[in-house]
Coordinates of C-alpha atoms in Angstrom, one line a residue:
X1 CA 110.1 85.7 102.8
X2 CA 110.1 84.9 99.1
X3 CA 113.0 83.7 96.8
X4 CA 113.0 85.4 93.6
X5 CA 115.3 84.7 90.4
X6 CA 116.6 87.6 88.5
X7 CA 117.5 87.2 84.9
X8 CA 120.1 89.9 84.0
X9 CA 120.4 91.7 81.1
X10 CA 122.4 94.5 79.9
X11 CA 124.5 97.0 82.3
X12 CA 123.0 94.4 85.1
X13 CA 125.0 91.2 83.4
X14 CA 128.3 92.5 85.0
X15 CA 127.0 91.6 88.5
X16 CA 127.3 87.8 87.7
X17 CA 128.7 85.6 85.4
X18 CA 125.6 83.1 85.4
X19 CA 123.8 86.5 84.5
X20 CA 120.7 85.5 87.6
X21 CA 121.0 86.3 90.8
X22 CA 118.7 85.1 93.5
X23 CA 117.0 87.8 95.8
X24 CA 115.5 86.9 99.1
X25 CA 112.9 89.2 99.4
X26 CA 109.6 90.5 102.1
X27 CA 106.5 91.7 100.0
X28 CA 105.1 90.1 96.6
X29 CA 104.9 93.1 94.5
X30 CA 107.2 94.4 92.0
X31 CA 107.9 97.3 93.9
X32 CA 109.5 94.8 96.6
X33 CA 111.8 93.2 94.9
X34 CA 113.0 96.8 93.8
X35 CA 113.9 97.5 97.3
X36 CA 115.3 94.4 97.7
X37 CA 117.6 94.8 94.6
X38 CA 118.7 98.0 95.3
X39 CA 119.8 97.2 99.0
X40 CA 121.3 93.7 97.5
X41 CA 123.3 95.5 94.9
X42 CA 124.5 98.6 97.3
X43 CA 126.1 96.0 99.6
X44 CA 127.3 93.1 97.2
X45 CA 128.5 95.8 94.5
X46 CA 129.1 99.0 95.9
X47 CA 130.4 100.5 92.8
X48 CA 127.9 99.7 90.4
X49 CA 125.4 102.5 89.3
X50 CA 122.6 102.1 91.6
X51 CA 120.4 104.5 90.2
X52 CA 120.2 102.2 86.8
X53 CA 117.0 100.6 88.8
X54 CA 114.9 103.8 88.7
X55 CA 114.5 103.5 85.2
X56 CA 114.9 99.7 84.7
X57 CA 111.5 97.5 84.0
X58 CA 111.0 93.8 85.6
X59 CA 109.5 91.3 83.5
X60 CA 107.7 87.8 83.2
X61 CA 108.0 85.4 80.7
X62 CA 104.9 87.2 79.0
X63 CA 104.9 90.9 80.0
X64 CA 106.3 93.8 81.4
X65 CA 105.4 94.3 85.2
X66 CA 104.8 97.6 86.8
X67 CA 105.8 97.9 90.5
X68 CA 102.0 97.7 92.3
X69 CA 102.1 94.1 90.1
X70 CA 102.7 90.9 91.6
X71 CA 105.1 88.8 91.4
X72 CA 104.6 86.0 89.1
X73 CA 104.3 82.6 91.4
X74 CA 107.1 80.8 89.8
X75 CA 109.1 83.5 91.3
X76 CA 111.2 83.8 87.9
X77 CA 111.6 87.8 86.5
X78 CA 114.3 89.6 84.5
X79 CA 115.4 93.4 84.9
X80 CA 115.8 94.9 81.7
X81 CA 117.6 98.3 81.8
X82 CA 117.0 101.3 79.8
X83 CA 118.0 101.3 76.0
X84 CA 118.7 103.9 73.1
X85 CA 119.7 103.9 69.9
X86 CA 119.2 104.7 66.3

């Protein structure tokens, strides 16, 4: 099992004050903290718009990740969610 911190941004800062949220999590790859997230969030907030993860990106301190990426070892990522504007 890994521990991940999530940094949240946007829509996902209503989840928790501190605006991180730790994830406990099987699996190394983007993709599996994604899962994790999604079954965290559906339990812990049930009435929060699940289907903002589809479209959200994870990142490190230095890039976007894609979800075949690995983690980054300090186990540190934030969600950002989708923007628009003009």
């Amino acid at each position: 099992m890994k521990q991940v911190q999530v940094q949240l941004f946007g829509a996902f800062s209503e989840l928790d004050s501190s605006r991180e949220i730790s994830v406990l999590l099987e699996g190394e790859q983007v993709a599996d903290l994604r899962r994790a997230l999604r079954e965290m969030v559906a339990q812990r907030w049930p009435h929060f718009r699940i289907g903002l993860l589809d479209y959200s990106a994870f990142a490190d301190e230095q890039r976007v990740l894609r979800d075949g990426d690995r983690l980054p070892d300090d186990g540190r990522v934030a969600i950002l969610p989708p923007v628009s504007g003009g």
